[in-house]
Amino acid sequence: MKMDRTSEIYLDENATTRVLPEAALAAQEAMEELFGNPSSSHITGLRARNIMESTRRLAREVLGATDHQIVFTSGATEAIQTAIFSTLCHVRETRRTELPSDSPRLLLYGATEHKAVPEALEHWNQILEIGDELLPIPVDRLGRMDLDFLREHASRADIVCTMAVNNETGVIQDLPKIEEVLRSENSKVMWLADCVQAVGKMPFDLASTTIDYAAISGHKVYAPKGVGMLIARGSAPLTPLIAGGGQEQGARSGTENLPGVAALGRVLGELVSGTSARFRDIRQLAEFRDRLRSSLERALPNIVFNTPFDVSVPTTINFSVSGFTSKEILDLFDAADLRVSSGSACGSALQASYVLEAMGLPQWQCDGAIRISFGPTFTEDDVAAACCRIEAAGRALSDSCLVISDARDMATPREIDGVLQLKKGSMCTWMLFDEATRECVIIDPFDDFCERIETFVRCKNAQIVAILDTHNHVDHDSCRKLLIQVLDQYT
Ligand code: PLP
């Protein structure tokens, strides 16, 4: 298959997005022409302030945030920080006048939250000497919050942090149900909703909820990095993290990031219009997802999807491939110029996914998770090209006898003559294969490669001459005995 190598296909939009051309233009205009300081009282300053206020108006409209305070921040991490800091400052203040309670108070958060949430809770709990207990709310197999657990603990909580959509899996939390349970147990507790991965992918109406704080990030929705928003209900405490010139009604000092806000405004304008030529609707995105999913199934016969598609946004596909590490799949896709990521982009490269672990998925799925994510600006051409390359990558795997697919013609697998090394960490398995005679010797077959070796032997219709263990395996198990059984007909 001919592959266009001149352009990469970016399928990692949950990590970050490229800036929408219109948004980049708005930022450029705000740097070159409308460059004033929004605090200045002359016309140049007023023009700049107008950009700030028009973006705020559009944010209100898109998010249904009628009576809320909208504070521009450097991103969602800062918005989360501000919400938690404000709440805990308030808690500290009210405790001064209250009798101490005998049971510990709680800081509740979903077990699959972005790290910004538990880290900020821990940080401010310690710095402000609040002394609350951090308690993750478990999730079920689908990644949805355990509502009974929430019901049981909500009355002792000082804050509850939940997310609208998970960044690794795309799972949508049932916020209306969470609200019902939360408010039936505790009408006063502060509720922070991380809405970063939901904007542009599902409708919002913050005014019809009792969410106290919502965090939004610009760079996940085609605005630049370095801009975000905290949306706070009128009744929610707001203590500035940054004090100074009193910008943002005193909630966040420092001269505003006007280019970032201008760009975000342009994106929000596209979203508000509802008829944007740039943004696809949910139905179209779901159709794109289904096509990508079918191509993945054709390319990777051993694929298991970790995203529960019925309760997820259509723009995230999280999967693992039995017998392959995430690094191997990442490298394969990278070679096909498909940019995908392993689990979350935030953790250091290739750790097991704590999100999938919290969902109770088998360890191999958590270790080997891959995430494909796109966004509402994905086009028909993008999906067609991505499917094509995914299937080409799959063919490369089966041609190398690394997978066997019923769907493909296996008549001409690639020639593999000589020594093949399979390596994981310090562990090594060797296979000696002679294309002419089909004879194969397997040396030190360790457990993790059992499936791979079996696939290779079947694909090559190899004649096994010997399976050798050359040393005592102290650090891993040999699958020699198992191979002898399952490959009986090839010996
Ligand atoms: N919350 C979620 C769900 C995210 O995906 C991210 C970024 O990956 C953040 C918060 C942090 O956002 P920012 O990069 O704007 O600080």
mmCIF file of N, CA and C in Angstrom, residues 2 43 62 238 268 310 376 474:
data_model
loop_
_atom_site.group_PDB
_atom_site.id
_atom_site.type_symbol
_atom_site.label_atom_id
_atom_site.label_comp_id
_atom_site.label_asym_id
_atom_site.label_seq_id
_atom_site.Cartn_x
_atom_site.Cartn_y
_atom_site.Cartn_z
ATOM 1 N N LYS A 2 0.439 2.256 -0.763
ATOM 2 C CA LYS A 2 1.218 3.487 -0.823
ATOM 3 C C LYS A 2 0.834 4.371 0.375
ATOM 4 N N ILE A 43 -8.143 54.063 24.706
ATOM 5 C CA ILE A 43 -8.871 53.265 23.710
ATOM 6 C C ILE A 43 -8.170 51.927 23.424
ATOM 7 N N VAL A 62 -21.570 29.081 25.889
ATOM 8 C CA VAL A 62 -21.229 27.685 25.568
ATOM 9 C C VAL A 62 -21.453 26.778 26.773
ATOM 10 N N LEU A 238 -13.811 32.234 46.606
ATOM 11 C CA LEU A 238 -12.702 32.407 45.656
ATOM 12 C C LEU A 238 -11.572 33.149 46.349
ATOM 13 N N LEU A 268 -14.600 29.423 21.055
ATOM 14 C CA LEU A 268 -15.924 29.412 21.690
ATOM 15 C C LEU A 268 -16.975 29.959 20.721
ATOM 16 N N ASP A 310 -20.406 2.503 25.047
ATOM 17 C CA ASP A 310 -21.780 2.967 25.308
ATOM 18 C C ASP A 310 -21.845 4.140 26.277
ATOM 19 N N PRO A 376 -13.487 17.259 17.696
ATOM 20 C CA PRO A 376 -14.591 17.655 16.825
ATOM 21 C C PRO A 376 -14.171 18.257 15.490
ATOM 22 N N VAL A 474 15.570 -17.388 37.205
ATOM 23 C CA VAL A 474 15.242 -16.914 38.551
ATOM 24 C C VAL A 474 14.281 -15.739 38.496
#
